[in-house]
mmCIF file of C-alpha atoms in Angstrom:
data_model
loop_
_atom_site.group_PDB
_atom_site.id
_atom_site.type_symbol
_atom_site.label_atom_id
_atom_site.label_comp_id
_atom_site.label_asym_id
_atom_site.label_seq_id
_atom_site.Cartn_x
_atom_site.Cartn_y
_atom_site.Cartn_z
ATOM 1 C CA UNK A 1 36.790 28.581 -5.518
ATOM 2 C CA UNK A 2 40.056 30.181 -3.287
ATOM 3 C CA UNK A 3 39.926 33.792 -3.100
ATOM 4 C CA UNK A 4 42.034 36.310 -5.525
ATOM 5 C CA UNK A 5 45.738 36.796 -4.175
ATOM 6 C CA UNK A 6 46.659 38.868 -1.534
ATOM 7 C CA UNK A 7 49.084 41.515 -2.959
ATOM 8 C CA UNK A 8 50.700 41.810 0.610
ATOM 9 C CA UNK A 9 51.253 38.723 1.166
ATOM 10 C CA UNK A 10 53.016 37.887 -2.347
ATOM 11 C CA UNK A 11 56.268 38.041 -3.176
ATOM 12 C CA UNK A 12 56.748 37.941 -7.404
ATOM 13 C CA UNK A 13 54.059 37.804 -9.582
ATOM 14 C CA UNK A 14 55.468 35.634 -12.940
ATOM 15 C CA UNK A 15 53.705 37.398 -15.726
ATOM 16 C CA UNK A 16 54.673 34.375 -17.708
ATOM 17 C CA UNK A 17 53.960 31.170 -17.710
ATOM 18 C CA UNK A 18 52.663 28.195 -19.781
ATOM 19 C CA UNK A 19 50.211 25.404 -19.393
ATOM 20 C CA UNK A 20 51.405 22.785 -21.321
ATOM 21 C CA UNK A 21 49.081 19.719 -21.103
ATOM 22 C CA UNK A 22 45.385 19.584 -20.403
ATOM 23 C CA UNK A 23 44.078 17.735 -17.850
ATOM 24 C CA UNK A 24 43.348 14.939 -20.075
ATOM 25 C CA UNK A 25 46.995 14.750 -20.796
ATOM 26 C CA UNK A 26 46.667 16.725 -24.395
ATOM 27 C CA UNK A 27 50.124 18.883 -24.960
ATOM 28 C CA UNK A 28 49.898 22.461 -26.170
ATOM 29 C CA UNK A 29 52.448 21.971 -29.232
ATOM 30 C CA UNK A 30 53.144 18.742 -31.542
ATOM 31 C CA UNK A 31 55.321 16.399 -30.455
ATOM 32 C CA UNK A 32 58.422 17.609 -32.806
ATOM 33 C CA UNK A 33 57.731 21.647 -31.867
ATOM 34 C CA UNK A 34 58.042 20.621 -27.922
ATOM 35 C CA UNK A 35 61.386 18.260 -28.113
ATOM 36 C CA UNK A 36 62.893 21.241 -30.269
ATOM 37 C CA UNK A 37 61.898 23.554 -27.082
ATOM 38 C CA UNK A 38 62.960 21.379 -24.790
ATOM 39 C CA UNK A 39 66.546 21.104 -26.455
ATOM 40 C CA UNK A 40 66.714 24.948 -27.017
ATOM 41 C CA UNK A 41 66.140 25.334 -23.068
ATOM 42 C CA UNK A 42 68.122 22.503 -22.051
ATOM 43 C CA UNK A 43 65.434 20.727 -20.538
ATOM 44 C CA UNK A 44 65.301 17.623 -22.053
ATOM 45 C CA UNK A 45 62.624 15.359 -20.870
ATOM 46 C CA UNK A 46 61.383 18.100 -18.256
ATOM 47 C CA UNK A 47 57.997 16.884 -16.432
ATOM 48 C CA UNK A 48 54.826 19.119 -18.069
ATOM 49 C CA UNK A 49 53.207 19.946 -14.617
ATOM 50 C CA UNK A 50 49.482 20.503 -14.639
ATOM 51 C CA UNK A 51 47.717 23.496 -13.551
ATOM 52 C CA UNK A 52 46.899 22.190 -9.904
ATOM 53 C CA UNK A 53 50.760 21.598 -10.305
ATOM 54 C CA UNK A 54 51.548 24.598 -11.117
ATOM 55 C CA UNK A 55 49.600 26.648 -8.514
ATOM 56 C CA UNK A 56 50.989 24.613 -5.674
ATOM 57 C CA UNK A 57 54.587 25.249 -6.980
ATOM 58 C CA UNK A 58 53.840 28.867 -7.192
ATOM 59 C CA UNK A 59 51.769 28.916 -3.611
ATOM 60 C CA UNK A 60 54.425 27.264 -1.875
ATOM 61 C CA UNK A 61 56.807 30.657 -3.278
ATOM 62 C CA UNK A 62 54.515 32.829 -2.087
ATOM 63 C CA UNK A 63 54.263 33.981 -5.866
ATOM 64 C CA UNK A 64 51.363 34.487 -8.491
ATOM 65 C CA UNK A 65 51.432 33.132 -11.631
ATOM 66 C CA UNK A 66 49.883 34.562 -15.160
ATOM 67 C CA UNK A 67 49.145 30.824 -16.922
ATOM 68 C CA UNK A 68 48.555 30.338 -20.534
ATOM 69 C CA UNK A 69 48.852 28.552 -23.767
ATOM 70 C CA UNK A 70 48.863 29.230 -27.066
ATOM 71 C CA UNK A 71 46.747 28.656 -30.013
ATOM 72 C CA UNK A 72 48.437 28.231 -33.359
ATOM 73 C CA UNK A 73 45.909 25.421 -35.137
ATOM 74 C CA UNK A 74 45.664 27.436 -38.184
ATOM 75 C CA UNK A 75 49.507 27.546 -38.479
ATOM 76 C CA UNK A 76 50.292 24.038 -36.655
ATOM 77 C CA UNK A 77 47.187 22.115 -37.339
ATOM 78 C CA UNK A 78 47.487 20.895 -33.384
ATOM 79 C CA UNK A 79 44.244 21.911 -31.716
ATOM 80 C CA UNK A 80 45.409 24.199 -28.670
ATOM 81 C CA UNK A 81 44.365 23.408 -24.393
ATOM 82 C CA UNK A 82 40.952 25.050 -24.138
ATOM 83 C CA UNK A 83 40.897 28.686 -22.702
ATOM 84 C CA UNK A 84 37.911 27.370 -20.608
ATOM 85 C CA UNK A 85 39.875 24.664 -18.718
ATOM 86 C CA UNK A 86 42.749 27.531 -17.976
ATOM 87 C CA UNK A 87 40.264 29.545 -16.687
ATOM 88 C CA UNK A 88 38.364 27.305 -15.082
ATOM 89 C CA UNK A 89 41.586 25.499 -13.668
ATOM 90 C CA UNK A 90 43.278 28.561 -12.729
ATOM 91 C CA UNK A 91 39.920 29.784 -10.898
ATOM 92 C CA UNK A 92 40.358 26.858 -8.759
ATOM 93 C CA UNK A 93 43.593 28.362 -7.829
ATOM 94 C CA UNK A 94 42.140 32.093 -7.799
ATOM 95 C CA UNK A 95 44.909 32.465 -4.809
ATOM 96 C CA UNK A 96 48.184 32.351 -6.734
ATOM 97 C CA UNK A 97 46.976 31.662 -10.202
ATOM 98 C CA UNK A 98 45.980 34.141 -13.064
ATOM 99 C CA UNK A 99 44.633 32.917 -16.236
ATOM 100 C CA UNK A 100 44.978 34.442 -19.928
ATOM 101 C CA UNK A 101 44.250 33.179 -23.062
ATOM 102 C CA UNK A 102 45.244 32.644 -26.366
ATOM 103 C CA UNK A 103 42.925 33.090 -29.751
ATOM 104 C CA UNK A 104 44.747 32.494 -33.129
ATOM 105 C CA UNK A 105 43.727 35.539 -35.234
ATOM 106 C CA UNK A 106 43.330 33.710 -37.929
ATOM 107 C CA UNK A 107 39.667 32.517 -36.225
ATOM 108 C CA UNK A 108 38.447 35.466 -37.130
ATOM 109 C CA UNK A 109 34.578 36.557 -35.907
ATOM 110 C CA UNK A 110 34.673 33.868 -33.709
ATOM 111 C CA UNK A 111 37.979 34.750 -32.241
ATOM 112 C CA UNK A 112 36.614 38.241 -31.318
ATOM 113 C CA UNK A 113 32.962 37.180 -29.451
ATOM 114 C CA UNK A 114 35.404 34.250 -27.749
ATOM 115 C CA UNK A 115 37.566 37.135 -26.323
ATOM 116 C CA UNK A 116 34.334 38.902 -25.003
ATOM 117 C CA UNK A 117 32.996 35.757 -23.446
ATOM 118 C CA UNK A 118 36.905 34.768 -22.102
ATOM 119 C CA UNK A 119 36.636 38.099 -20.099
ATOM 120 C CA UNK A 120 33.128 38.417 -19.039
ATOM 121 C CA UNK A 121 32.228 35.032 -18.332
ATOM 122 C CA UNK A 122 35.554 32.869 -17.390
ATOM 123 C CA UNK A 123 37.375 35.728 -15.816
ATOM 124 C CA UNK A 124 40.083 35.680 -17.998
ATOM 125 C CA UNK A 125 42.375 38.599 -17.244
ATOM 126 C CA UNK A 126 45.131 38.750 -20.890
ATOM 127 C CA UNK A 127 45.732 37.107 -24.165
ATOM 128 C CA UNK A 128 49.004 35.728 -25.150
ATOM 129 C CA UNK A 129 49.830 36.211 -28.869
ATOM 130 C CA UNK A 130 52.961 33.944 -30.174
ATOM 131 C CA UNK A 131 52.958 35.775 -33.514
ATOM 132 C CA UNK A 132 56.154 32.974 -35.056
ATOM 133 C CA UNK A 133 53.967 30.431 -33.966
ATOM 134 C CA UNK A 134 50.576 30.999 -35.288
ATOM 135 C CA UNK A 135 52.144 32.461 -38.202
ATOM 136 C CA UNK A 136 51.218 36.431 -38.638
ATOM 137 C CA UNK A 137 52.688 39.467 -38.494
ATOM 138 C CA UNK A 138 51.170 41.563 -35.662
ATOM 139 C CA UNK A 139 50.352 45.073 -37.688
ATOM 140 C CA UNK A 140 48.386 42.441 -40.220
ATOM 141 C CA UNK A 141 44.704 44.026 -40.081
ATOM 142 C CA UNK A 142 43.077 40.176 -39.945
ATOM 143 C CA UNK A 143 44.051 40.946 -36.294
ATOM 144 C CA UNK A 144 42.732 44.236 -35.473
ATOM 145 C CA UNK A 145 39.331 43.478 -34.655
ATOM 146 C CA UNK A 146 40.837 41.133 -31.690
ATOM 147 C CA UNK A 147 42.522 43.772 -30.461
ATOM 148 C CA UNK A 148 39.919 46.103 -30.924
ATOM 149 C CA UNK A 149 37.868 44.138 -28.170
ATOM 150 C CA UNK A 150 41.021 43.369 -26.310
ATOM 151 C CA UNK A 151 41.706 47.155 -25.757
ATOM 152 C CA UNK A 152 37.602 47.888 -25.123
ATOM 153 C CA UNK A 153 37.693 45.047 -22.241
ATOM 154 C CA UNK A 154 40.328 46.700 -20.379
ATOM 155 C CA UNK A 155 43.075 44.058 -20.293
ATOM 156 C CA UNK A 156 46.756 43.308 -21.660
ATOM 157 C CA UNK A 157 47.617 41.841 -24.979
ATOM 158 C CA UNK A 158 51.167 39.692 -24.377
ATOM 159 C CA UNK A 159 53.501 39.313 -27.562
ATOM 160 C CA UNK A 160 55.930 37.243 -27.851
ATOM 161 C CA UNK A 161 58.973 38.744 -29.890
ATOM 162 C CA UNK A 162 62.406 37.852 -30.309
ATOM 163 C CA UNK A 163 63.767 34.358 -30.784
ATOM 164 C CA UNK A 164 61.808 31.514 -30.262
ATOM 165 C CA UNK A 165 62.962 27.918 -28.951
ATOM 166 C CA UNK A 166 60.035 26.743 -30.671
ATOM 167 C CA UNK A 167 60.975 24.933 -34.219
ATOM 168 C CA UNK A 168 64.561 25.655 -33.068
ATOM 169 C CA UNK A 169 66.428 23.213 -35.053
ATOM 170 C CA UNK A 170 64.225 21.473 -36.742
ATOM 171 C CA UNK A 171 64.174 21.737 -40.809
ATOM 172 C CA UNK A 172 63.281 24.774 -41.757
ATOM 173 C CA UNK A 173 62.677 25.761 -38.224
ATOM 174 C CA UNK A 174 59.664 23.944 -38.213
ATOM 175 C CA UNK A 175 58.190 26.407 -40.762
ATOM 176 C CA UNK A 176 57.988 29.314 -37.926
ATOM 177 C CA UNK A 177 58.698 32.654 -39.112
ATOM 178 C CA UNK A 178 61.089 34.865 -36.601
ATOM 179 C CA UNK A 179 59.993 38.003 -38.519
ATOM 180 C CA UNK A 180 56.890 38.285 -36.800
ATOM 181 C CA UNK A 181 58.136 38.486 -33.726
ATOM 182 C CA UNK A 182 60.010 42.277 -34.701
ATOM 183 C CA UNK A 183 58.598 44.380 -31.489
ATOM 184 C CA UNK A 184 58.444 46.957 -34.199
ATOM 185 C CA UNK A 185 55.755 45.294 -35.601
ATOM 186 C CA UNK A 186 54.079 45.728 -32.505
ATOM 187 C CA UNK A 187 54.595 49.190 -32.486
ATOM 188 C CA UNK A 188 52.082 49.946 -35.079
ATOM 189 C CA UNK A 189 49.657 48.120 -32.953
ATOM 190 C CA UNK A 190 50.340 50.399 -29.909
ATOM 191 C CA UNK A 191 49.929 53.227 -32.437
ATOM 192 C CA UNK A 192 46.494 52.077 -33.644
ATOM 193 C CA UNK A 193 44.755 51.167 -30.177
ATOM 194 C CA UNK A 194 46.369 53.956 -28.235
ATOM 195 C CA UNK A 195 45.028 52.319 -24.877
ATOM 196 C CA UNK A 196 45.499 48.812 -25.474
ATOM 197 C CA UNK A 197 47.857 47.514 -22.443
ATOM 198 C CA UNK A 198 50.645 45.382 -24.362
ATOM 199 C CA UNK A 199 53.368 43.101 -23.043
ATOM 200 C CA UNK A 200 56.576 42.814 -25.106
ATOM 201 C CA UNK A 201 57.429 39.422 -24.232
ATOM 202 C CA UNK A 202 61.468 37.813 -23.354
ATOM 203 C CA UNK A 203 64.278 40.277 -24.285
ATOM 204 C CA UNK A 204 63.952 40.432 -27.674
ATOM 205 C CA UNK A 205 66.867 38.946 -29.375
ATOM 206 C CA UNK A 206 68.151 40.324 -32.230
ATOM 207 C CA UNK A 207 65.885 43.284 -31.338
ATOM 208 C CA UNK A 208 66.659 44.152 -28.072
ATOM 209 C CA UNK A 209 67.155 47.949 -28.785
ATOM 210 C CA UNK A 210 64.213 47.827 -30.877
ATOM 211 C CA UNK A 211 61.657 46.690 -27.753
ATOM 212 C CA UNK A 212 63.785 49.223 -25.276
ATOM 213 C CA UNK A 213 62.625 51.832 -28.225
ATOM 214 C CA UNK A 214 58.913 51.314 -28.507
ATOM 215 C CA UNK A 215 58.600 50.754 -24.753
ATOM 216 C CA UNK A 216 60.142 53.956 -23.897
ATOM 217 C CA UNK A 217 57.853 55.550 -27.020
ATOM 218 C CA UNK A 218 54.747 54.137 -26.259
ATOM 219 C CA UNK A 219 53.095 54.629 -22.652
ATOM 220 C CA UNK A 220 51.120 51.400 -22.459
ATOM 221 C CA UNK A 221 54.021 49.090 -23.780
ATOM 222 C CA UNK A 222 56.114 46.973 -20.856
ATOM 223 C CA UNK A 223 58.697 44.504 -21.145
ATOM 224 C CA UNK A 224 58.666 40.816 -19.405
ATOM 225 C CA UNK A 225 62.280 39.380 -19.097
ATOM 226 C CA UNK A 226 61.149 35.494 -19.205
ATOM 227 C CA UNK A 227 63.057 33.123 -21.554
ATOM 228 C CA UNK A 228 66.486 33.666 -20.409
ATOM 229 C CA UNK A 229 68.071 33.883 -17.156
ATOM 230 C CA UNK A 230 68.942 37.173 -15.839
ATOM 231 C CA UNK A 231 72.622 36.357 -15.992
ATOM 232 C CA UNK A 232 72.478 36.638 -20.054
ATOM 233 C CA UNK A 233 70.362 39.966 -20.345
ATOM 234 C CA UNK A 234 71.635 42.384 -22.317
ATOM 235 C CA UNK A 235 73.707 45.534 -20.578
ATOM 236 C CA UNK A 236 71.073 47.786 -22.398
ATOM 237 C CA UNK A 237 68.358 45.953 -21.069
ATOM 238 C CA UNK A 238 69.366 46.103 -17.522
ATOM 239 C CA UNK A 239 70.003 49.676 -17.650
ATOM 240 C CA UNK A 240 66.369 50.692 -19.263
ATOM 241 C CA UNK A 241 64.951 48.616 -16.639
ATOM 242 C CA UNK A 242 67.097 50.653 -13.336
ATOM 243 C CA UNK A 243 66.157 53.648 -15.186
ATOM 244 C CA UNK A 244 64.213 54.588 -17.934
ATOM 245 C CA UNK A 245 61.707 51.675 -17.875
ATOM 246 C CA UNK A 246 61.691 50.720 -14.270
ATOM 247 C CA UNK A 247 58.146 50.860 -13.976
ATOM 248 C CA UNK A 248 57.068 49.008 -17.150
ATOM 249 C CA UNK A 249 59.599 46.110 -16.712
ATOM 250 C CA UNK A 250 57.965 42.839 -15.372
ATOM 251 C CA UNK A 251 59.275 39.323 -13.618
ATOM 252 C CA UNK A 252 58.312 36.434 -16.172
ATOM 253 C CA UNK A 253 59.979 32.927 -16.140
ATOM 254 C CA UNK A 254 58.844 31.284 -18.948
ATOM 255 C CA UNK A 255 58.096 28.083 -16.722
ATOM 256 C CA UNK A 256 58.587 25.011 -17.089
ATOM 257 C CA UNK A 257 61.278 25.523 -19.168
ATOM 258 C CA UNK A 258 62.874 28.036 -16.716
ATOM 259 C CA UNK A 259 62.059 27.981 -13.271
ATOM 260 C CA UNK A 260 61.506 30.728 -11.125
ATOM 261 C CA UNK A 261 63.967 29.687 -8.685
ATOM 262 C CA UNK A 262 66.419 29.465 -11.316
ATOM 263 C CA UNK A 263 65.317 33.127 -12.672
ATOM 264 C CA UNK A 264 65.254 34.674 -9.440
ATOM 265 C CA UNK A 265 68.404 33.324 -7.783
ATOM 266 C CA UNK A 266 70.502 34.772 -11.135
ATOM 267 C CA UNK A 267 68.366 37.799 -10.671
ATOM 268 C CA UNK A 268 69.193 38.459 -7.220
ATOM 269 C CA UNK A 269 73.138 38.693 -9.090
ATOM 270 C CA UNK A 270 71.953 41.464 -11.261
ATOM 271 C CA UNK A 271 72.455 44.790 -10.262
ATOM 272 C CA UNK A 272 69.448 45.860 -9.714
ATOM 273 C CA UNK A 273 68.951 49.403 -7.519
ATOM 274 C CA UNK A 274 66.952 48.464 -4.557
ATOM 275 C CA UNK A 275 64.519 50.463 -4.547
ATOM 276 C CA UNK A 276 63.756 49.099 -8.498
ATOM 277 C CA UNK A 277 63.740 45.442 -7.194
ATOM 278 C CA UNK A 278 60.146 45.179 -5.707
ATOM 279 C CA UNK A 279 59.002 47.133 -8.969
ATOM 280 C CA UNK A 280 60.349 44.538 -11.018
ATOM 281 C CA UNK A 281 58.912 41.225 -9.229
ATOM 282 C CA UNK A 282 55.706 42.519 -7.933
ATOM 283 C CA UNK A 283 54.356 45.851 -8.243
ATOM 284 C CA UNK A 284 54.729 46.860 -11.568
ATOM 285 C CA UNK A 285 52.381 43.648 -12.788
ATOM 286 C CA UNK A 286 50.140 44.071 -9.688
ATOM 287 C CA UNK A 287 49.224 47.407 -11.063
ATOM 288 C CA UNK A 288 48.815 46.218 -14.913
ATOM 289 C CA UNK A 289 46.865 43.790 -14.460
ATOM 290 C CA UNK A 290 44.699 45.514 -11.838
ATOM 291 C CA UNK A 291 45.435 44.003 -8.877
ATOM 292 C CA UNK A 292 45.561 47.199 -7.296
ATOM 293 C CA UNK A 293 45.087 50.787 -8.031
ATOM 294 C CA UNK A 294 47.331 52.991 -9.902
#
């Protein structure tokens, strides 16, 4: 095992990233779902690295990484990477890697005591919800008791909302549901587990102004800007996060798809305040996910 990363040493922490094949060489979404996501991103035939892969892309930076997949069987029928091998994987890689996990709410009981056992025994440190994909809408109560342990364990819950690239194009968008991904449906979450840490994943297109709202509403709600490149943000996105939301605004790729070099060199365009910059990349997601102290 490496030792945890070395805040002072770092220099971005990607909230958001995805492992997308198992070290068996199992993918994370059907076949059809990932060449719809690669078209959407423009990253057609785009090698799936593994986790090793992805720590020593993210060592050589000088960057941590949050790594996760997502588990939509219920919805997609396609069994999902085991939590345990992105735990134990990203353990290996304890220096620069971060792991969270992903339970479809639609598991139920056994979702919940998996969540408890993710935390306490694999060191898992978030969970990644993809509400489109595994096909609910986040205020649905079949969720609640996953949150319920999320929020008593002490660590983030990451939504994706907005757009997704996933079933992009495909008939009937591959049967995925954008609706779910309203942040305002998240809002009623952050309403009914007032401590519960949450992520508001990607600006949130067509509800940009709805995600600036509840994050600037709710105390615990952030905002990751992964999925697009920095040069495409919306103005009122850039100006919560110099102001407003500067401290609850995080640095996520989305890699593969989008690379952080990519992200970060249109970033460094961006006009960012200075003083905001560091916030962004690093210390804002050092402190959620308790890297350091508040």
């Amino acid at each position: 095992m490496t030792p945890a990363p070395d805040i002072t040493e770092l220099v971005a922490i990607d909230v958001h990233t995805h492992a997308e094949v198992s070290a068996q060489g199992h993918p994370s979404l059907p076949h059809d779902l990932l060449v719809a996501s690669e078209k959407y991103f423009k990253a057609h035939g785009h090698r799936q690295p593994t986790i090793p892969e992805m720590a020593a892309h993210y060592r050589e930076r000088r960057m941590a990484a949050v790594v996760f997949t997502v588990d939509a069987e219920h919805a997609t029928g396609h069994p999902p990477i085991g939590n345990e091998e992105v735990a134990q994987a990203c353990a290996e890689h304890a220096d620069t890697l971060i792991p969270f996990a992903s339970i479809d709410p639609w598991r139920g009981r056994a979702g919940v005591r998996a969540a408890r056992r993710l935390v306490q025994e694999h060191g898992v440190r978030g969970f990644k919800f993809h509400p489109s994909l595994q096909g609910f809408a986040p205020n649905d109560r079949l969720a609640y008791p996953l949150y319920e342990v999320i929020e008593e364990l002490g660590v983030p819950a990451l939504f994706h909302t907005g757009q997704t690239g996933i079933g992009a194009g495909v008939a009937g968008g591959g049967g995925i549901r954008l609706k779910y991904s309203d942040p305002m449906l998240v809002d009623d979450v952050a309403v009914d587990f007032p401590e519960l840490r949450i992520i508001l994943a990607h600006p949130s297109f067509p509800w940009q102004d709805e995600a600036l709202a509840v994050a600037t509403h709710k105390p615990h709600v952030h905002i990751d800007l992964s999925g697009w490149s920095p040069k495409y943000f919306p103005p009122q996105l850039v100006r919560y996060a110099n102001s407003l939301l500067q401290d609850k605004v995080l640095f996520g790729s989305d890699y593969p798809v989008i690379t952080p070099d990519r992200w970060l060199a249109d970033f460094a365009a961006l006009d960012i305040k200075p003083e905001v910059r560091p916030k962004i990349l690093k210390d804002n997601a050092a402190r959620l996910l308790g890297l350091v102290k508040d």
